[in-house]
Amino acid sequence: MSIYDGQLTIEAAAASGIEAVTKRELQKLGYEPSGASYGRICFEGSFTDVLRANMFLRTANRVRIVIGKQKAETFDELFDFVASVCWQDILPKDARIVVEAKSQKSKLFALRTIQSISKKAIVNALQNAYGLSTLPEDGTAYQIEVAVFDDVATITLDTSGEGLHKRGYRTYLGDAPLRETLASAMLQLSVWNPDRPLIDPFCGSGTIPIEAAMIGLNIASGINRGFACEGFYGAPNVRGIVQEEAEQLIRRDKKLQISGFDINPEAIKLALKHAERAGVKDSIHLQVADMRTLTSKKQYGVIVTNPPYGERLMSDREVEGLYRDFGKVYGKLTGWCAYVITSYIGFEKHFGKKADKVRKLYNSQLECNYYTYLAPPPPKNHAYNKENL
């Protein structure tokens, strides 16, 4: 019997600050997730649910299968635990074994040692099981993580392959790109919904407008890519089932009011290419424009944006001037909410307004603040203006 035939403990990994968003996504998919611990959220399901999580989660970084969990305070205990797993039920004899290590608040903290001891334990177990003196390791790659948190070691098998932020539509990178998973989280942490107007005045290569359109049209984030688990030894072929579910959920007739602007013509060219690859080009408006010219006749719209931070693109003086001008433009957009992510510490001062809420988020490894500026909500049963932005 394959390990993939029964009930599995599945782990969705999320970046710091957006675990609650990922948990809500899991609940909407019909699961009963645990609370987040070290950015890991567990739930029970079948192998089909592994693929569904990879397909539909917009904010998770990876989806893993939990192989085992046990206390380990010494390297001998760790070796014995890893070696006790029936690896021959998981890995074929030619598997290319990649082991990663994590550790927090544990007696075992040397990552290279955790990694090497775990790899040795897996290899020894497979050699004994298959009767081999050496393993070829020239087949499919299997990425195994051994994470030791609070002196408890958890062995997991990665099912995603490439990180889930790689949707498949962004093959060209602009300056200071925003991860797709973070862009989706920013949208889900805002008051925006697909019936409300949305503007990104610093859209760059288009990630925020494209992620918004995929949410609005209910296009699964992983619909155009593959996942490592599809090539696992003994895994059932359920891609067709999950793909069909994703296709049937798309709402192509949904009318959206999403616009992205950027002062850089090359960035807009990239954004248009990405929107076309994502299948949402006809649902968003992308245009070369200076943020300082931004106006709208609409009420109750939402701005979600990732302006220049000054890390590589601009000097501090230029960034401060840009934020001052952005604050003036926003002040004229009556009834609009704004959500701005930046690592620049003095944003509120130069924007000219204290945020209603500040949340700490991470763009890759860069610590940022996500500033929320609220406006009065639209009245009940408000009919949003359907004219072009």
Short mmCIF file of C-alpha atoms in Angstrom, two decimals:
data_model
loop_
_atom_site.label_atom_id
_atom_site.label_comp_id
_atom_site.label_asym_id
_atom_site.label_seq_id
_atom_site.Cartn_x
_atom_site.Cartn_y
_atom_site.Cartn_z
CA MET A 1 0.00 0.00 0.00
CA SER A 2 1.31 3.44 -0.95
CA ILE A 3 1.68 6.14 1.68
CA TYR A 4 -0.47 8.29 -0.62
CA ASP A 5 -3.50 5.98 -0.48
CA GLY A 6 -4.58 6.84 3.07
CA GLN A 7 -5.29 9.89 5.17
CA LEU A 8 -2.39 12.32 5.38
CA THR A 9 -1.35 15.15 7.66
CA ILE A 10 -0.70 18.04 5.32
CA GLU A 11 1.22 21.20 6.16
CA ALA A 12 0.83 24.57 4.44
CA ALA A 13 3.75 26.94 5.03
CA ALA A 14 3.07 30.68 5.02
CA ALA A 15 5.27 33.73 5.42
CA SER A 16 5.30 35.60 8.71
CA GLY A 17 2.34 37.94 9.01
CA ILE A 18 0.00 36.19 6.59
CA GLU A 19 -0.63 32.89 8.38
CA ALA A 20 -4.18 33.95 9.25
CA VAL A 21 -4.92 34.61 5.58
CA THR A 22 -3.68 31.16 4.59
CA LYS A 23 -5.74 29.59 7.37
CA ARG A 24 -8.88 31.34 6.08
CA GLU A 25 -8.13 30.07 2.59
CA LEU A 26 -7.92 26.51 3.91
CA GLN A 27 -11.23 26.93 5.70
CA LYS A 28 -12.86 28.19 2.48
CA LEU A 29 -11.55 25.06 0.74
CA GLY A 30 -13.44 22.98 3.30
CA TYR A 31 -10.62 21.95 5.65
CA GLU A 32 -10.25 22.29 9.41
CA PRO A 33 -6.75 23.71 9.83
CA SER A 34 -4.84 23.91 13.08
CA GLY A 35 -3.47 27.15 14.46
CA ALA A 36 -0.25 28.39 12.88
CA SER A 37 3.00 27.35 14.54
CA TYR A 38 6.28 28.66 13.13
CA GLY A 39 4.42 29.56 9.95
CA ARG A 40 3.10 26.00 9.51
CA ILE A 41 -0.63 25.22 9.38
CA CYS A 42 -1.66 21.55 9.43
CA PHE A 43 -4.84 19.86 8.23
CA GLU A 44 -5.95 16.33 7.37
CA GLY A 45 -6.71 15.11 3.89
CA SER A 46 -6.03 12.71 1.04
CA PHE A 47 -3.48 12.99 -1.75
CA THR A 48 -6.16 14.76 -3.78
CA ASP A 49 -6.27 17.37 -1.02
CA VAL A 50 -2.50 17.78 -1.30
CA LEU A 51 -2.93 18.70 -4.94
CA ARG A 52 -5.96 20.91 -4.21
CA ALA A 53 -3.96 22.88 -1.64
CA ASN A 54 -1.17 23.40 -4.17
CA MET A 55 -3.67 24.40 -6.83
CA PHE A 56 -5.90 26.78 -4.88
CA LEU A 57 -3.89 28.35 -2.04
CA ARG A 58 -2.92 31.85 -3.11
CA THR A 59 -0.82 32.83 -0.10
CA ALA A 60 1.01 29.63 0.93
CA ASN A 61 4.69 29.26 0.08
CA ARG A 62 4.69 25.46 0.02
CA VAL A 63 2.56 22.42 0.79
CA ARG A 64 4.21 19.46 2.52
CA ILE A 65 3.20 16.00 3.71
CA VAL A 66 4.11 15.33 7.35
CA ILE A 67 6.04 12.03 7.51
CA GLY A 68 6.63 11.96 11.26
CA LYS A 69 7.12 13.97 14.41
CA GLN A 70 9.11 13.09 17.53
CA LYS A 71 11.11 14.73 20.30
CA ALA A 72 14.85 14.85 19.54
CA GLU A 73 17.33 16.52 21.89
CA THR A 74 20.46 14.71 20.71
CA PHE A 75 21.81 13.83 17.29
CA ASP A 76 21.60 10.13 18.14
CA GLU A 77 17.89 10.55 18.83
CA LEU A 78 17.48 12.45 15.58
CA PHE A 79 19.32 9.79 13.57
CA ASP A 80 17.28 6.95 15.08
CA PHE A 81 14.01 8.82 14.46
CA VAL A 82 14.76 9.60 10.82
CA ALA A 83 16.05 6.07 10.18
CA SER A 84 12.88 4.54 11.66
CA VAL A 85 10.71 5.86 8.83
CA CYS A 86 9.76 3.28 6.19
CA TRP A 87 11.48 5.26 3.45
CA GLN A 88 11.06 2.47 0.91
CA ASP A 89 7.31 3.23 0.98
CA ILE A 90 8.05 6.85 0.04
CA LEU A 91 11.23 6.95 -2.03
CA PRO A 92 12.22 4.77 -5.00
CA LYS A 93 15.74 3.33 -5.04
CA ASP A 94 16.92 5.95 -7.58
CA ALA A 95 15.43 8.96 -5.74
CA ARG A 96 17.56 12.10 -5.67
CA ILE A 97 17.37 12.97 -1.98
CA VAL A 98 17.54 16.64 -1.04
CA VAL A 99 17.43 17.38 2.70
CA GLU A 100 16.85 20.82 4.18
CA ALA A 101 17.08 21.70 7.87
CA LYS A 102 15.38 24.24 10.11
CA SER A 103 15.77 24.86 13.83
CA GLN A 104 14.33 27.24 16.40
CA LYS A 105 14.41 27.17 20.17
CA SER A 106 16.04 23.72 20.24
CA LYS A 107 19.14 22.03 21.59
CA LEU A 108 19.90 20.87 18.05
CA PHE A 109 20.65 24.09 16.22
CA ALA A 110 23.54 23.35 13.82
CA LEU A 111 21.66 23.22 10.51
CA ARG A 112 24.42 21.55 8.50
CA THR A 113 24.75 18.80 11.09
CA ILE A 114 20.96 18.26 11.23
CA GLN A 115 20.98 18.08 7.45
CA SER A 116 23.91 15.67 7.10
CA ILE A 117 22.77 13.33 9.89
CA SER A 118 19.24 13.19 8.48
CA LYS A 119 20.49 12.49 4.96
CA LYS A 120 22.76 9.73 6.29
CA ALA A 121 19.85 8.15 8.18
CA ILE A 122 17.64 8.16 5.06
CA VAL A 123 20.38 6.71 2.86
CA ASN A 124 21.20 3.98 5.36
CA ALA A 125 17.52 3.03 5.68
CA LEU A 126 17.09 2.82 1.90
CA GLN A 127 20.30 0.85 1.41
CA ASN A 128 19.11 -1.71 3.94
CA ALA A 129 15.61 -1.85 2.47
CA TYR A 130 16.76 -2.23 -1.14
CA GLY A 131 19.88 -4.28 -0.43
CA LEU A 132 22.19 -1.73 -2.07
CA SER A 133 25.68 -0.62 -1.07
CA THR A 134 25.19 2.77 -2.75
CA LEU A 135 22.18 4.68 -4.03
CA PRO A 136 22.32 6.05 -7.60
CA GLU A 137 20.31 9.20 -6.78
CA ASP A 138 19.81 9.89 -10.49
CA GLY A 139 16.00 9.84 -10.53
CA THR A 140 13.23 12.18 -9.44
CA ALA A 141 14.17 14.76 -6.80
CA TYR A 142 12.47 14.48 -3.41
CA GLN A 143 12.88 17.47 -1.12
CA ILE A 144 12.70 16.47 2.54
CA GLU A 145 12.73 18.97 5.39
CA VAL A 146 13.77 18.13 8.94
CA ALA A 147 12.61 20.97 11.19
CA VAL A 148 13.45 20.98 14.88
CA PHE A 149 11.21 23.41 16.77
CA ASP A 150 11.07 23.41 20.57
CA ASP A 151 13.13 20.17 20.59
CA VAL A 152 10.54 18.37 18.46
CA ALA A 153 11.71 17.13 15.06
CA THR A 154 9.21 17.08 12.19
CA ILE A 155 10.00 15.31 8.93
CA THR A 156 8.08 16.58 5.91
CA LEU A 157 8.07 15.87 2.18
CA ASP A 158 7.68 18.88 -0.09
CA THR A 159 4.95 18.44 -2.69
CA SER A 160 5.13 21.82 -4.42
CA GLY A 161 8.52 21.77 -6.15
CA GLU A 162 9.08 25.39 -7.09
CA GLY A 163 7.69 27.86 -4.56
CA LEU A 164 3.96 28.48 -4.96
CA HIS A 165 4.58 32.16 -5.69
CA LYS A 166 5.71 31.00 -9.12
CA ARG A 167 2.32 30.91 -10.83
CA GLY A 168 3.74 30.51 -14.32
CA TYR A 169 2.69 33.87 -15.74
CA ARG A 170 5.62 36.01 -14.62
CA THR A 171 8.55 34.96 -16.78
CA TYR A 172 9.94 38.48 -17.04
CA LEU A 173 10.98 40.29 -13.87
CA GLY A 174 10.91 44.05 -13.48
CA ASP A 175 12.71 46.11 -10.87
CA ALA A 176 12.08 45.17 -7.19
CA PRO A 177 9.40 42.54 -7.96
CA LEU A 178 6.69 41.74 -5.42
CA ARG A 179 6.04 38.07 -4.75
CA GLU A 180 2.70 36.85 -6.08
CA THR A 181 1.80 35.22 -2.76
CA LEU A 182 2.40 38.49 -0.91
CA ALA A 183 0.40 40.48 -3.47
CA SER A 184 -2.54 38.12 -3.00
CA ALA A 185 -2.23 38.39 0.79
CA MET A 186 -2.21 42.20 0.57
CA LEU A 187 -5.45 42.10 -1.41
CA GLN A 188 -7.05 39.67 1.01
CA LEU A 189 -5.99 41.83 3.96
CA SER A 190 -7.72 44.82 2.40
CA VAL A 191 -11.43 45.70 2.15
CA TRP A 192 -11.34 45.21 -1.61
CA ASN A 193 -13.72 42.75 -3.20
CA PRO A 194 -14.29 42.03 -6.91
CA ASP A 195 -17.26 44.43 -7.04
CA ARG A 196 -15.18 47.43 -5.94
CA PRO A 197 -12.85 49.53 -8.11
CA LEU A 198 -9.15 48.81 -7.54
CA ILE A 199 -6.14 50.89 -8.55
CA ASP A 200 -2.43 50.19 -8.24
CA PRO A 201 -0.65 53.47 -9.15
CA PHE A 202 2.81 51.86 -8.94
CA CYS A 203 1.96 48.56 -10.64
CA GLY A 204 5.41 47.76 -12.04
CA SER A 205 5.22 44.45 -13.90
CA GLY A 206 1.57 44.04 -12.88
CA THR A 207 1.57 41.56 -10.01
CA ILE A 208 -1.10 43.22 -7.82
CA PRO A 209 -3.63 43.89 -10.63
CA ILE A 210 -3.08 40.39 -12.06
CA GLU A 211 -3.53 38.69 -8.69
CA ALA A 212 -6.67 40.79 -8.13
CA ALA A 213 -8.06 39.72 -11.50
CA MET A 214 -7.33 36.07 -10.75
CA ILE A 215 -9.22 36.46 -7.46
CA GLY A 216 -12.07 38.30 -9.17
CA LEU A 217 -12.40 35.72 -11.95
CA ASN A 218 -11.80 32.88 -9.44
CA ILE A 219 -8.85 31.52 -11.42
CA ALA A 220 -6.86 29.09 -9.28
CA SER A 221 -3.35 30.34 -8.63
CA GLY A 222 -1.73 27.06 -9.70
CA ILE A 223 -3.85 26.33 -12.74
CA ASN A 224 -1.03 26.91 -15.22
CA ARG A 225 1.83 25.07 -13.47
CA GLY A 226 2.83 21.64 -12.27
CA PHE A 227 3.80 20.36 -8.83
CA ALA A 228 6.53 18.02 -7.65
CA CYS A 229 4.09 15.50 -6.17
CA GLU A 230 2.69 14.70 -9.61
CA GLY A 231 5.89 12.79 -10.32
CA PHE A 232 6.15 10.93 -7.01
CA TYR A 233 6.66 7.17 -7.01
CA GLY A 234 3.35 5.45 -6.24
CA ALA A 235 1.30 8.66 -6.18
CA PRO A 236 -2.17 8.46 -7.76
CA ASN A 237 -2.82 10.56 -10.87
CA VAL A 238 -5.43 13.05 -9.65
CA ARG A 239 -4.33 16.10 -11.61
CA GLY A 240 -7.24 15.76 -14.03
CA ILE A 241 -9.78 15.79 -11.19
CA VAL A 242 -8.32 18.89 -9.55
CA GLN A 243 -7.75 20.66 -12.88
CA GLU A 244 -11.37 20.10 -13.87
CA GLU A 245 -12.55 21.51 -10.55
CA ALA A 246 -10.39 24.59 -11.08
CA GLU A 247 -11.64 25.10 -14.64
CA GLN A 248 -15.29 24.81 -13.61
CA LEU A 249 -14.89 27.45 -10.88
CA ILE A 250 -13.65 30.19 -13.23
CA ARG A 251 -16.08 33.11 -13.67
CA ARG A 252 -15.15 34.49 -17.09
CA ASP A 253 -18.27 36.67 -17.26
CA LYS A 254 -17.39 38.63 -14.11
CA LYS A 255 -16.88 42.33 -14.86
CA LEU A 256 -13.98 43.84 -12.94
CA GLN A 257 -12.82 47.41 -12.35
CA ILE A 258 -9.06 46.92 -11.93
CA SER A 259 -6.43 49.36 -13.17
CA GLY A 260 -2.67 49.46 -12.94
CA PHE A 261 -0.49 52.45 -13.77
CA ASP A 262 3.24 52.97 -13.87
CA ILE A 263 5.46 55.80 -15.08
CA ASN A 264 7.85 53.30 -16.71
CA PRO A 265 6.74 52.19 -20.21
CA GLU A 266 8.91 49.06 -20.02
CA ALA A 267 7.19 48.01 -16.80
CA ILE A 268 3.78 48.32 -18.45
CA LYS A 269 5.00 46.23 -21.39
CA LEU A 270 5.97 43.50 -18.93
CA ALA A 271 2.65 43.86 -17.11
CA LEU A 272 0.73 43.38 -20.36
CA LYS A 273 2.75 40.24 -21.19
CA HIS A 274 2.16 38.85 -17.72
CA ALA A 275 -1.57 39.63 -17.83
CA GLU A 276 -1.86 37.83 -21.15
CA ARG A 277 -0.02 34.77 -19.85
CA ALA A 278 -2.27 34.73 -16.77
CA GLY A 279 -5.37 34.90 -18.95
CA VAL A 280 -6.65 38.17 -17.46
CA LYS A 281 -5.51 40.77 -20.01
CA ASP A 282 -9.09 41.61 -21.00
CA SER A 283 -10.17 42.07 -17.36
CA ILE A 284 -7.70 44.77 -16.27
CA HIS A 285 -6.63 48.16 -17.55
CA LEU A 286 -2.87 48.78 -17.68
CA GLN A 287 -1.48 52.14 -18.73
CA VAL A 288 1.65 54.27 -18.61
CA ALA A 289 0.87 57.15 -16.26
CA ASP A 290 2.48 59.22 -13.51
CA MET A 291 0.92 58.64 -10.10
CA ARG A 292 0.68 62.43 -9.69
CA THR A 293 -1.99 62.56 -12.43
CA LEU A 294 -4.20 59.95 -10.76
CA THR A 295 -7.88 60.89 -10.43
CA SER A 296 -11.13 58.94 -10.39
CA LYS A 297 -14.83 59.73 -10.58
CA LYS A 298 -15.55 56.55 -8.69
CA GLN A 299 -16.40 56.40 -5.01
CA TYR A 300 -15.56 53.69 -2.51
CA GLY A 301 -12.57 52.41 -4.44
CA VAL A 302 -9.45 50.76 -3.03
CA ILE A 303 -5.77 51.43 -3.69
CA VAL A 304 -3.40 48.52 -3.07
CA THR A 305 0.17 49.28 -4.01
CA ASN A 306 3.88 48.62 -3.64
CA PRO A 307 5.64 51.97 -4.27
CA PRO A 308 9.42 52.34 -4.62
CA TYR A 309 11.23 51.85 -1.31
CA GLY A 310 14.54 53.43 -2.21
CA GLU A 311 16.39 50.14 -1.70
CA ARG A 312 17.79 50.16 -5.22
CA LEU A 313 15.59 52.39 -7.31
CA MET A 314 15.63 55.89 -5.80
CA SER A 315 17.49 58.11 -3.36
CA ASP A 316 15.94 58.92 0.04
CA ARG A 317 15.13 62.45 -1.10
CA GLU A 318 13.37 61.17 -4.21
CA VAL A 319 11.38 58.61 -2.21
CA GLU A 320 10.32 61.21 0.35
CA GLY A 321 9.17 63.57 -2.40
CA LEU A 322 7.28 60.76 -4.11
CA TYR A 323 5.49 59.83 -0.88
CA ARG A 324 4.54 63.47 -0.23
CA ASP A 325 3.04 63.74 -3.71
CA PHE A 326 1.28 60.39 -3.26
CA GLY A 327 -0.26 61.64 -0.02
CA LYS A 328 -1.59 64.75 -1.77
CA VAL A 329 -3.11 62.69 -4.58
CA TYR A 330 -4.72 60.29 -2.12
CA GLY A 331 -6.17 63.20 -0.15
CA LYS A 332 -8.27 64.12 -3.19
CA LEU A 333 -9.72 60.62 -3.65
CA THR A 334 -12.74 60.98 -1.41
CA GLY A 335 -14.13 57.68 -0.19
CA TRP A 336 -11.10 55.61 -1.22
CA CYS A 337 -9.17 53.26 1.07
CA ALA A 338 -5.45 52.81 0.58
CA TYR A 339 -3.11 49.94 1.44
CA VAL A 340 0.60 50.57 0.98
CA ILE A 341 3.56 48.26 1.58
CA THR A 342 7.04 49.73 2.03
CA SER A 343 10.20 49.16 4.01
CA TYR A 344 10.80 52.90 4.27
CA ILE A 345 10.54 53.81 7.95
CA GLY A 346 9.34 57.40 7.53
CA PHE A 347 6.44 56.64 5.21
CA GLU A 348 3.62 58.05 7.37
CA LYS A 349 5.51 61.29 8.00
CA HIS A 350 6.08 61.98 4.32
CA PHE A 351 2.69 60.65 3.20
CA GLY A 352 1.21 63.21 5.57
CA LYS A 353 -1.23 60.98 7.38
CA LYS A 354 -1.04 58.46 10.20
CA ALA A 355 -2.24 55.01 9.19
CA ASP A 356 -5.33 53.46 10.76
CA LYS A 357 -3.41 50.19 11.07
CA VAL A 358 0.13 48.96 10.44
CA ARG A 359 0.95 45.31 9.89
CA LYS A 360 4.43 43.79 9.55
CA LEU A 361 4.91 41.72 6.38
CA TYR A 362 7.91 40.32 4.54
CA ASN A 363 8.68 40.68 0.84
CA SER A 364 11.05 37.72 0.52
CA GLN A 365 13.47 38.46 3.38
CA LEU A 366 12.84 42.23 3.44
CA GLU A 367 10.85 43.40 6.46
CA CYS A 368 8.12 45.83 5.42
CA ASN A 369 5.18 47.65 6.94
CA TYR A 370 1.73 47.38 5.40
CA TYR A 371 -0.14 50.64 6.03
CA THR A 372 -3.94 50.75 6.08
CA TYR A 373 -5.88 53.94 5.40
CA LEU A 374 -9.61 53.51 5.73
CA ALA A 375 -12.50 55.55 4.35
CA PRO A 376 -16.22 55.37 5.20
CA PRO A 377 -17.69 52.13 3.83
CA PRO A 378 -20.16 52.28 0.93
CA PRO A 379 -23.82 52.32 1.94
CA LYS A 380 -25.69 49.04 1.88
CA ASN A 381 -26.90 48.00 -1.57
CA HIS A 382 -24.59 50.57 -3.17
CA ALA A 383 -24.40 50.09 -6.95
CA TYR A 384 -20.77 50.59 -7.99
CA ASN A 385 -20.30 52.81 -10.99
CA LYS A 386 -19.40 50.54 -13.94
CA GLU A 387 -17.76 53.23 -16.09
CA ASN A 388 -14.06 52.93 -16.92
CA LEU A 389 -11.67 54.18 -14.28
#
